[in-house]
Amino acid sequence: MTGAKGMLGKDLMDVLHSSFFRGEVIGWDIEEIDIQKEDDSVAKIEALRPEIVIHLAAYTDVDGCESDKERAFAVNAEGTRHVALAASKCSAKMVYLSTDYVFDGEKREPYLESDPPHPLNVYGHSKLKGEQYVQEWVRDSLIIRTQWLYGPFGKNFVDSILRQAREKKTLSIVDDQTGSPTYTADLAKAICELIQVEARGIFHVTNSEICTWYAFGQAILNLSGIHWVKVLPMSSKDLGRLAARPSYSVFNCQKLKKATGRTMRPWSEALKDYLSTYRQPSADPMNR
Ligand SMILES: NC(=O)c1ccc[n+]([C@@H]2O[C@H](COP(=O)([O-])OP(=O)(O)OC[C@H]3O[C@@H](n4cnc5c(N)ncnc54)[C@H](OP(=O)(O)O)[C@@H]3O)[C@@H](O)[C@H]2O)c1
């Protein structure tokens, strides 16, 4: 696996170690393999003769990609081509993690895997190019598009809201982007299930049910017992991020259900689980 020390990578390593997979699981991150270096990456992966190459490594700073297009394409597109080339040389299956940002959000019903992509930002373009390289080079590939990830092993929206709630009395959160927050632990299990049923092609995989970032933020505070912080809706335009984001980023995950026989649980249940497992309920700072 590449990107093994990232937010999803750590959860996926845990699930792979404890699951069906009887072979050896090897997780690499940038210290072991820099996917930008073609010859080195191909040689290192080839030497392992893997059965499956799971490729998570990416430059995931969406606004950073906008200001450093060269790095975005070097890592997310060309880096993925190097990994795909190695997988094809070993006749390995390749699993590639991609994003809802391959779509523009103009559709007003859930996106199907077969819908034509049209990214709005550099990150989306670079990840889509990665998808195309995987499809071009690898005969047996599984492309999993997901979104709005949070989990215990990386910087994420949930922890950022909890941190800001300790520092401010009012938070403004965008209410004009809709999607499905997805818990890395749930996604890791779904990835393993798809591998287990030998799924191929593109799959949309998120926790079920939808919300805006604003509603997600409110749920984080409510479930954490933080009632003294006021939450105000704001527009993406007012937030002024460098990269444009799709306003409607909702996936149809029926293909996942058909392949594995199950739907992922609603995002609110997963959030409850995450908060109760990893984050302590907060006390009102005024009452301490
Ligand atoms: N996070 C989301 O909401 C989201 C949504 C949709 C899809 N995805 C996709 O899901 C996958 C996992 O995401 P994540 O949030 O777990 O990402 P992450 O936490 O940023 O992990 C990515 C890992 O890749 C490493 N990496 C960066 N450049 C590399 C290079 N040149 N060679 C080798 N490794 C390199 C990073 O190392 P450094 O930390 O040292 O840079 C990091 O450990 C990614 O492919 C991402 O595009 C994520």
mmCIF file of C-alpha atoms and ligand atoms in Angstrom:
data_model
loop_
_atom_site.group_PDB
_atom_site.id
_atom_site.type_symbol
_atom_site.label_atom_id
_atom_site.label_comp_id
_atom_site.label_asym_id
_atom_site.label_seq_id
_atom_site.Cartn_x
_atom_site.Cartn_y
_atom_site.Cartn_z
ATOM 1 C CA MET A 1 0.000 0.000 0.000
ATOM 2 C CA THR A 2 1.173 3.559 -0.709
ATOM 3 C CA GLY A 3 0.118 6.423 1.591
ATOM 4 C CA ALA A 4 0.037 3.962 4.513
ATOM 5 C CA LYS A 5 0.695 6.644 7.157
ATOM 6 C CA GLY A 6 -2.075 8.954 5.905
ATOM 7 C CA MET A 7 -5.507 9.386 7.472
ATOM 8 C CA LEU A 8 -7.146 6.564 5.540
ATOM 9 C CA GLY A 9 -3.961 4.520 5.189
ATOM 10 C CA LYS A 10 -3.571 3.894 8.925
ATOM 11 C CA ASP A 11 -7.165 2.668 9.281
ATOM 12 C CA LEU A 12 -6.888 0.532 6.171
ATOM 13 C CA MET A 13 -3.635 -1.063 7.382
ATOM 14 C CA ASP A 14 -5.409 -2.008 10.632
ATOM 15 C CA VAL A 15 -8.408 -3.519 8.834
ATOM 16 C CA LEU A 16 -6.197 -5.415 6.373
ATOM 17 C CA HIS A 17 -4.130 -6.852 9.231
ATOM 18 C CA SER A 18 -7.260 -8.045 11.009
ATOM 19 C CA SER A 19 -9.261 -9.254 8.025
ATOM 20 C CA PHE A 20 -9.643 -11.914 5.414
ATOM 21 C CA PHE A 21 -6.358 -11.151 3.745
ATOM 22 C CA ARG A 22 -4.015 -13.974 4.535
ATOM 23 C CA GLY A 23 -0.971 -12.680 2.670
ATOM 24 C CA GLU A 24 1.648 -10.262 3.970
ATOM 25 C CA VAL A 25 0.523 -6.615 4.113
ATOM 26 C CA ILE A 26 3.219 -4.026 3.407
ATOM 27 C CA GLY A 27 2.479 -0.354 3.984
ATOM 28 C CA TRP A 28 4.749 2.341 2.576
ATOM 29 C CA ASP A 29 4.645 6.103 2.830
ATOM 30 C CA ILE A 30 6.886 8.837 1.447
ATOM 31 C CA GLU A 31 9.895 7.694 3.555
ATOM 32 C CA GLU A 32 9.885 4.330 1.780
ATOM 33 C CA ILE A 33 8.706 5.349 -1.697
ATOM 34 C CA ASP A 34 8.424 8.722 -3.427
ATOM 35 C CA ILE A 35 5.934 8.013 -6.187
ATOM 36 C CA GLN A 36 7.188 11.025 -8.140
ATOM 37 C CA LYS A 37 10.375 9.056 -8.937
ATOM 38 C CA GLU A 38 9.413 6.722 -11.762
ATOM 39 C CA ASP A 39 12.311 4.275 -11.948
ATOM 40 C CA ASP A 40 12.732 3.991 -8.186
ATOM 41 C CA SER A 41 8.977 3.487 -7.560
ATOM 42 C CA VAL A 42 8.583 0.895 -10.283
ATOM 43 C CA ALA A 43 11.676 -1.031 -9.149
ATOM 44 C CA LYS A 44 10.646 -1.042 -5.467
ATOM 45 C CA ILE A 45 7.092 -2.218 -6.142
ATOM 46 C CA GLU A 46 8.191 -4.766 -8.742
ATOM 47 C CA ALA A 47 10.701 -6.263 -6.304
ATOM 48 C CA LEU A 48 7.827 -7.135 -3.921
ATOM 49 C CA ARG A 49 5.857 -8.996 -6.633
ATOM 50 C CA PRO A 50 2.558 -7.935 -4.985
ATOM 51 C CA GLU A 51 -0.800 -9.520 -5.749
ATOM 52 C CA ILE A 52 -2.620 -6.259 -5.015
ATOM 53 C CA VAL A 53 -1.310 -2.688 -5.066
ATOM 54 C CA ILE A 54 -3.460 -0.293 -3.042
ATOM 55 C CA HIS A 55 -2.584 3.270 -3.996
ATOM 56 C CA LEU A 56 -3.571 5.966 -1.494
ATOM 57 C CA ALA A 57 -0.574 8.321 -1.646
ATOM 58 C CA ALA A 58 -1.588 11.740 -2.930
ATOM 59 C CA TYR A 59 -1.075 15.462 -2.560
ATOM 60 C CA THR A 60 -4.398 16.036 -0.785
ATOM 61 C CA ASP A 61 -4.216 19.756 0.069
ATOM 62 C CA VAL A 62 -6.975 20.943 -2.295
ATOM 63 C CA ASP A 63 -6.107 24.657 -2.071
ATOM 64 C CA GLY A 64 -2.377 23.823 -2.135
ATOM 65 C CA CYS A 65 -2.958 21.974 -5.438
ATOM 66 C CA GLU A 66 -4.541 25.133 -6.861
ATOM 67 C CA SER A 67 -1.411 27.188 -6.176
ATOM 68 C CA ASP A 68 1.055 24.384 -7.027
ATOM 69 C CA LYS A 69 -0.387 22.730 -10.117
ATOM 70 C CA GLU A 70 2.960 21.207 -11.028
ATOM 71 C CA ARG A 71 3.214 19.296 -7.737
ATOM 72 C CA ALA A 72 -0.473 18.259 -7.943
ATOM 73 C CA PHE A 73 0.044 16.608 -11.333
ATOM 74 C CA ALA A 74 3.514 15.251 -10.461
ATOM 75 C CA VAL A 75 2.118 13.367 -7.437
ATOM 76 C CA ASN A 76 -1.553 12.671 -8.206
ATOM 77 C CA ALA A 77 -1.330 12.041 -11.955
ATOM 78 C CA GLU A 78 2.259 11.053 -12.866
ATOM 79 C CA GLY A 79 2.864 9.405 -9.471
ATOM 80 C CA THR A 80 -0.221 7.289 -10.067
ATOM 81 C CA ARG A 81 1.044 6.405 -13.552
ATOM 82 C CA HIS A 82 4.283 5.123 -11.993
ATOM 83 C CA VAL A 83 2.374 2.954 -9.511
ATOM 84 C CA ALA A 84 0.058 1.711 -12.289
ATOM 85 C CA LEU A 85 3.047 0.829 -14.466
ATOM 86 C CA ALA A 86 4.542 -1.190 -11.608
ATOM 87 C CA ALA A 87 1.224 -2.960 -10.966
ATOM 88 C CA SER A 88 0.905 -3.864 -14.634
ATOM 89 C CA LYS A 89 4.472 -5.237 -14.744
ATOM 90 C CA CYS A 90 3.587 -7.555 -11.828
ATOM 91 C CA SER A 91 0.118 -8.406 -13.228
ATOM 92 C CA ALA A 92 -1.197 -7.188 -9.871
ATOM 93 C CA LYS A 93 -4.661 -5.879 -9.135
ATOM 94 C CA MET A 94 -4.597 -2.131 -8.452
ATOM 95 C CA VAL A 95 -6.925 -0.281 -6.070
ATOM 96 C CA TYR A 96 -6.920 3.519 -6.475
ATOM 97 C CA LEU A 97 -8.624 6.049 -4.203
ATOM 98 C CA SER A 98 -10.247 8.932 -6.035
ATOM 99 C CA THR A 99 -12.588 11.786 -5.222
ATOM 100 C CA ASP A 100 -15.988 13.444 -5.683
ATOM 101 C CA TYR A 101 -14.037 16.458 -6.977
ATOM 102 C CA VAL A 102 -13.899 14.767 -10.395
ATOM 103 C CA PHE A 103 -17.477 16.147 -10.751
ATOM 104 C CA ASP A 104 -18.625 19.774 -11.025
ATOM 105 C CA GLY A 105 -21.682 19.399 -8.761
ATOM 106 C CA GLU A 106 -24.075 20.736 -11.373
ATOM 107 C CA LYS A 107 -26.171 17.540 -11.367
ATOM 108 C CA ARG A 108 -29.054 17.729 -8.911
ATOM 109 C CA GLU A 109 -29.387 14.006 -8.267
ATOM 110 C CA PRO A 110 -26.791 11.557 -6.920
ATOM 111 C CA TYR A 111 -23.832 10.936 -9.209
ATOM 112 C CA LEU A 112 -23.482 7.528 -10.829
ATOM 113 C CA GLU A 113 -20.097 5.956 -11.601
ATOM 114 C CA SER A 114 -20.947 6.302 -15.311
ATOM 115 C CA ASP A 115 -21.612 10.067 -15.184
ATOM 116 C CA PRO A 116 -19.118 12.106 -17.204
ATOM 117 C CA PRO A 117 -16.530 13.769 -14.938
ATOM 118 C CA HIS A 118 -15.893 17.501 -15.126
ATOM 119 C CA PRO A 119 -13.595 18.737 -12.337
ATOM 120 C CA LEU A 120 -13.728 22.330 -11.102
ATOM 121 C CA ASN A 121 -10.304 22.436 -9.466
ATOM 122 C CA VAL A 122 -6.689 21.332 -10.017
ATOM 123 C CA TYR A 123 -6.883 18.579 -7.373
ATOM 124 C CA GLY A 124 -9.930 17.075 -9.168
ATOM 125 C CA HIS A 125 -8.196 17.307 -12.557
ATOM 126 C CA SER A 126 -5.029 15.656 -11.228
ATOM 127 C CA LYS A 127 -6.942 12.804 -9.522
ATOM 128 C CA LEU A 128 -9.018 12.245 -12.682
ATOM 129 C CA LYS A 129 -5.824 11.978 -14.723
ATOM 130 C CA GLY A 130 -4.713 9.381 -12.155
ATOM 131 C CA GLU A 131 -7.948 7.425 -12.760
ATOM 132 C CA GLN A 132 -7.303 7.503 -16.493
ATOM 133 C CA TYR A 133 -3.751 6.176 -16.074
ATOM 134 C CA VAL A 134 -5.006 3.332 -13.871
ATOM 135 C CA GLN A 135 -7.627 2.369 -16.471
ATOM 136 C CA GLU A 136 -5.059 2.633 -19.278
ATOM 137 C CA TRP A 137 -2.282 0.585 -17.632
ATOM 138 C CA VAL A 138 -3.912 -1.968 -15.346
ATOM 139 C CA ARG A 139 -6.148 -4.787 -16.549
ATOM 140 C CA ASP A 140 -7.672 -5.575 -13.134
ATOM 141 C CA SER A 141 -8.362 -2.244 -11.431
ATOM 142 C CA LEU A 142 -10.718 -0.979 -8.750
ATOM 143 C CA ILE A 143 -11.233 2.782 -8.531
ATOM 144 C CA ILE A 144 -12.991 3.942 -5.372
ATOM 145 C CA ARG A 145 -14.304 7.501 -5.315
ATOM 146 C CA THR A 146 -15.047 8.894 -1.871
ATOM 147 C CA GLN A 147 -15.423 12.236 -0.091
ATOM 148 C CA TRP A 148 -15.361 14.375 3.087
ATOM 149 C CA LEU A 149 -13.129 11.974 5.040
ATOM 150 C CA TYR A 150 -12.454 12.207 8.767
ATOM 151 C CA GLY A 151 -10.823 9.787 11.156
ATOM 152 C CA PRO A 152 -8.410 9.555 14.069
ATOM 153 C CA PHE A 153 -5.215 9.663 12.010
ATOM 154 C CA GLY A 154 -5.278 12.944 10.110
ATOM 155 C CA LYS A 155 -6.238 16.594 10.014
ATOM 156 C CA ASN A 156 -9.965 16.742 9.413
ATOM 157 C CA PHE A 157 -13.113 18.883 9.659
ATOM 158 C CA VAL A 158 -14.456 17.254 12.851
ATOM 159 C CA ASP A 159 -11.307 17.953 14.851
ATOM 160 C CA SER A 160 -11.019 21.431 13.367
ATOM 161 C CA ILE A 161 -14.582 22.318 14.520
ATOM 162 C CA LEU A 162 -13.866 20.944 18.013
ATOM 163 C CA ARG A 163 -10.621 22.935 18.188
ATOM 164 C CA GLN A 164 -12.316 26.158 17.024
ATOM 165 C CA ALA A 165 -15.144 25.623 19.532
ATOM 166 C CA ARG A 166 -12.541 25.795 22.319
ATOM 167 C CA GLU A 167 -11.330 29.164 21.040
ATOM 168 C CA LYS A 168 -14.412 31.020 19.741
ATOM 169 C CA LYS A 169 -18.009 31.708 20.748
ATOM 170 C CA THR A 170 -19.287 31.892 17.150
ATOM 171 C CA LEU A 171 -18.366 29.742 14.158
ATOM 172 C CA SER A 172 -19.311 30.454 10.529
ATOM 173 C CA ILE A 173 -19.593 27.341 8.360
ATOM 174 C CA VAL A 174 -20.451 27.028 4.652
ATOM 175 C CA ASP A 175 -24.008 25.896 3.946
ATOM 176 C CA ASP A 176 -23.935 25.779 0.136
ATOM 177 C CA GLN A 177 -21.999 22.527 -0.341
ATOM 178 C CA THR A 178 -23.817 19.226 0.125
ATOM 179 C CA GLY A 179 -22.229 15.787 0.491
ATOM 180 C CA SER A 180 -21.793 12.751 2.738
ATOM 181 C CA PRO A 181 -19.181 12.915 5.507
ATOM 182 C CA THR A 182 -17.343 9.586 5.539
ATOM 183 C CA TYR A 183 -15.575 7.900 8.447
ATOM 184 C CA THR A 184 -12.236 6.358 7.460
ATOM 185 C CA ALA A 185 -12.864 3.247 9.591
ATOM 186 C CA ASP A 186 -16.092 2.538 7.661
ATOM 187 C CA LEU A 187 -14.474 3.260 4.323
ATOM 188 C CA ALA A 188 -11.545 0.944 5.144
ATOM 189 C CA LYS A 189 -13.972 -1.937 5.791
ATOM 190 C CA ALA A 190 -15.855 -1.237 2.549
ATOM 191 C CA ILE A 191 -12.582 -1.216 0.565
ATOM 192 C CA CYS A 192 -11.702 -4.645 2.002
ATOM 193 C CA GLU A 193 -15.167 -5.981 1.153
ATOM 194 C CA LEU A 194 -14.856 -4.784 -2.443
ATOM 195 C CA ILE A 195 -11.453 -6.459 -2.725
ATOM 196 C CA GLN A 196 -12.905 -9.625 -1.199
ATOM 197 C CA VAL A 197 -15.705 -9.851 -3.780
ATOM 198 C CA GLU A 198 -13.133 -9.159 -6.523
ATOM 199 C CA ALA A 199 -14.889 -5.972 -7.624
ATOM 200 C CA ARG A 200 -13.541 -4.190 -10.703
ATOM 201 C CA GLY A 201 -14.184 -0.789 -12.246
ATOM 202 C CA ILE A 202 -15.327 2.427 -10.569
ATOM 203 C CA PHE A 203 -17.283 2.468 -7.290
ATOM 204 C CA HIS A 204 -18.755 5.367 -5.315
ATOM 205 C CA VAL A 205 -18.264 4.720 -1.587
ATOM 206 C CA THR A 206 -19.430 7.025 1.230
ATOM 207 C CA ASN A 207 -21.415 6.836 4.437
ATOM 208 C CA SER A 208 -25.110 7.171 3.570
ATOM 209 C CA GLU A 209 -27.378 10.231 3.891
ATOM 210 C CA ILE A 210 -26.395 13.790 3.092
ATOM 211 C CA CYS A 211 -25.865 17.180 4.740
ATOM 212 C CA THR A 212 -24.106 20.507 4.260
ATOM 213 C CA TRP A 213 -20.843 21.368 6.054
ATOM 214 C CA TYR A 214 -22.983 23.677 8.205
ATOM 215 C CA ALA A 215 -25.306 20.847 9.303
ATOM 216 C CA PHE A 216 -22.295 18.571 9.810
ATOM 217 C CA GLY A 217 -20.693 21.229 12.028
ATOM 218 C CA GLN A 218 -23.875 21.573 14.087
ATOM 219 C CA ALA A 219 -24.061 17.797 14.541
ATOM 220 C CA ILE A 220 -20.421 17.666 15.703
ATOM 221 C CA LEU A 221 -21.082 20.305 18.370
ATOM 222 C CA ASN A 222 -24.437 18.840 19.492
ATOM 223 C CA LEU A 223 -23.091 15.315 19.797
ATOM 224 C CA SER A 224 -20.102 16.664 21.755
ATOM 225 C CA GLY A 225 -22.406 18.486 24.182
ATOM 226 C CA ILE A 226 -21.128 21.910 23.091
ATOM 227 C CA HIS A 227 -24.226 24.115 23.310
ATOM 228 C CA TRP A 228 -22.555 27.438 24.115
ATOM 229 C CA VAL A 229 -21.077 28.006 20.633
ATOM 230 C CA LYS A 230 -23.256 29.738 18.044
ATOM 231 C CA VAL A 231 -23.063 28.443 14.468
ATOM 232 C CA LEU A 232 -23.807 30.745 11.551
ATOM 233 C CA PRO A 233 -24.260 29.711 7.896
ATOM 234 C CA MET A 234 -21.980 31.324 5.329
ATOM 235 C CA SER A 235 -21.447 31.036 1.575
ATOM 236 C CA SER A 236 -18.430 29.443 -0.132
ATOM 237 C CA LYS A 237 -17.907 32.787 -1.885
ATOM 238 C CA ASP A 238 -17.553 34.547 1.472
ATOM 239 C CA LEU A 239 -15.138 31.886 2.720
ATOM 240 C CA GLY A 240 -12.993 32.646 -0.342
ATOM 241 C CA ARG A 241 -10.996 29.400 -0.634
ATOM 242 C CA LEU A 242 -8.540 29.224 -3.533
ATOM 243 C CA ALA A 243 -10.037 26.095 -5.138
ATOM 244 C CA ALA A 244 -13.663 25.966 -6.263
ATOM 245 C CA ARG A 245 -15.683 23.117 -4.742
ATOM 246 C CA PRO A 246 -18.797 21.427 -6.194
ATOM 247 C CA SER A 247 -22.012 22.595 -4.513
ATOM 248 C CA TYR A 248 -23.711 19.205 -4.892
ATOM 249 C CA SER A 249 -21.381 16.281 -4.249
ATOM 250 C CA VAL A 250 -23.710 13.386 -3.630
ATOM 251 C CA PHE A 251 -22.931 9.841 -4.750
ATOM 252 C CA ASN A 252 -25.293 7.091 -5.743
ATOM 253 C CA CYS A 253 -23.746 4.067 -3.950
ATOM 254 C CA GLN A 254 -26.088 1.380 -5.332
ATOM 255 C CA LYS A 255 -23.227 -0.323 -7.181
ATOM 256 C CA LEU A 256 -21.474 -0.866 -3.833
ATOM 257 C CA LYS A 257 -24.689 -2.338 -2.398
ATOM 258 C CA LYS A 258 -25.055 -4.667 -5.359
ATOM 259 C CA ALA A 259 -21.455 -5.874 -5.100
ATOM 260 C CA THR A 260 -21.199 -6.322 -1.321
ATOM 261 C CA GLY A 261 -24.854 -6.722 -0.312
ATOM 262 C CA ARG A 262 -24.820 -3.793 2.077
ATOM 263 C CA THR A 263 -25.119 -0.030 2.347
ATOM 264 C CA MET A 264 -22.831 1.962 4.620
ATOM 265 C CA ARG A 265 -24.416 3.360 7.773
ATOM 266 C CA PRO A 266 -25.664 6.975 7.924
ATOM 267 C CA TRP A 267 -22.937 9.594 8.490
ATOM 268 C CA SER A 268 -24.555 10.693 11.794
ATOM 269 C CA GLU A 269 -24.188 7.184 13.293
ATOM 270 C CA ALA A 270 -20.578 6.981 12.162
ATOM 271 C CA LEU A 271 -19.886 10.437 13.623
ATOM 272 C CA LYS A 272 -21.359 9.394 16.987
ATOM 273 C CA ASP A 273 -19.085 6.365 16.970
ATOM 274 C CA TYR A 274 -15.994 8.454 16.114
ATOM 275 C CA LEU A 275 -16.698 11.057 18.796
ATOM 276 C CA SER A 276 -17.417 8.522 21.528
ATOM 277 C CA THR A 277 -14.358 6.429 20.653
ATOM 278 C CA TYR A 278 -11.782 9.150 20.084
ATOM 279 C CA ARG A 279 -12.968 12.499 21.438
ATOM 280 C CA GLN A 280 -13.980 13.395 25.012
ATOM 281 C CA PRO A 281 -17.213 15.433 25.511
ATOM 282 C CA SER A 282 -16.318 19.080 26.189
ATOM 283 C CA ALA A 283 -17.226 21.250 29.171
ATOM 284 C CA ASP A 284 -18.329 24.886 28.850
ATOM 285 C CA PRO A 285 -15.064 26.889 29.291
ATOM 286 C CA MET A 286 -17.050 29.538 31.244
ATOM 287 C CA ASN A 287 -17.967 26.945 33.899
ATOM 288 C CA ARG A 288 -14.511 25.546 34.481
HETATM 289 N N1 LIG B 1 -9.339 13.246 2.653
HETATM 290 C C1 LIG B 1 -10.427 13.252 1.905
HETATM 291 O O1 LIG B 1 -11.456 13.860 2.247
HETATM 292 C C2 LIG B 1 -10.441 12.488 0.586
HETATM 293 C C3 LIG B 1 -11.586 12.577 -0.215
HETATM 294 C C4 LIG B 1 -11.603 11.870 -1.425
HETATM 295 C C5 LIG B 1 -10.525 11.101 -1.802
HETATM 296 N N2 LIG B 1 -9.418 11.044 -1.016
HETATM 297 C C6 LIG B 1 -8.277 10.233 -1.483
HETATM 298 O O2 LIG B 1 -8.057 9.188 -0.529
HETATM 299 C C7 LIG B 1 -6.657 8.911 -0.433
HETATM 300 C C8 LIG B 1 -6.235 8.984 1.040
HETATM 301 O O3 LIG B 1 -6.550 10.294 1.533
HETATM 302 P P1 LIG B 1 -6.066 10.792 2.961
HETATM 303 O O4 LIG B 1 -6.963 11.890 3.355
HETATM 304 O O5 LIG B 1 -5.823 9.617 3.852
HETATM 305 O O6 LIG B 1 -4.664 11.455 2.552
HETATM 306 P P2 LIG B 1 -3.445 11.887 3.463
HETATM 307 O O7 LIG B 1 -3.766 11.779 4.905
HETATM 308 O O8 LIG B 1 -2.976 13.214 2.925
HETATM 309 O O9 LIG B 1 -2.381 10.761 3.130
HETATM 310 C C9 LIG B 1 -1.690 10.733 1.907
HETATM 311 C C10 LIG B 1 -0.309 10.206 2.176
HETATM 312 O O10 LIG B 1 0.430 10.233 0.937
HETATM 313 C C11 LIG B 1 1.746 10.704 1.235
HETATM 314 N N3 LIG B 1 2.389 11.274 0.057
HETATM 315 C C12 LIG B 1 2.310 12.551 -0.408
HETATM 316 N N4 LIG B 1 3.123 12.707 -1.482
HETATM 317 C C13 LIG B 1 3.729 11.510 -1.686
HETATM 318 C C14 LIG B 1 4.696 11.045 -2.618
HETATM 319 N N5 LIG B 1 5.214 11.837 -3.561
HETATM 320 N N6 LIG B 1 5.106 9.750 -2.536
HETATM 321 C C15 LIG B 1 4.612 8.941 -1.582
HETATM 322 N N7 LIG B 1 3.709 9.317 -0.659
HETATM 323 C C16 LIG B 1 3.272 10.602 -0.709
HETATM 324 C C17 LIG B 1 1.513 11.750 2.311
HETATM 325 O O11 LIG B 1 2.708 12.062 2.996
HETATM 326 P P3 LIG B 1 2.881 13.552 3.620
HETATM 327 O O12 LIG B 1 1.788 13.691 4.653
HETATM 328 O O13 LIG B 1 4.248 13.521 4.178
HETATM 329 O O14 LIG B 1 2.686 14.514 2.474
HETATM 330 C C18 LIG B 1 0.471 11.065 3.185
HETATM 331 O O15 LIG B 1 1.057 10.246 4.172
HETATM 332 C C19 LIG B 1 -5.963 9.927 -1.338
HETATM 333 O O16 LIG B 1 -5.649 9.290 -2.553
HETATM 334 C C20 LIG B 1 -6.991 11.020 -1.548
HETATM 335 O O17 LIG B 1 -6.824 11.672 -2.799
HETATM 336 C C21 LIG B 1 -9.358 11.721 0.176
#
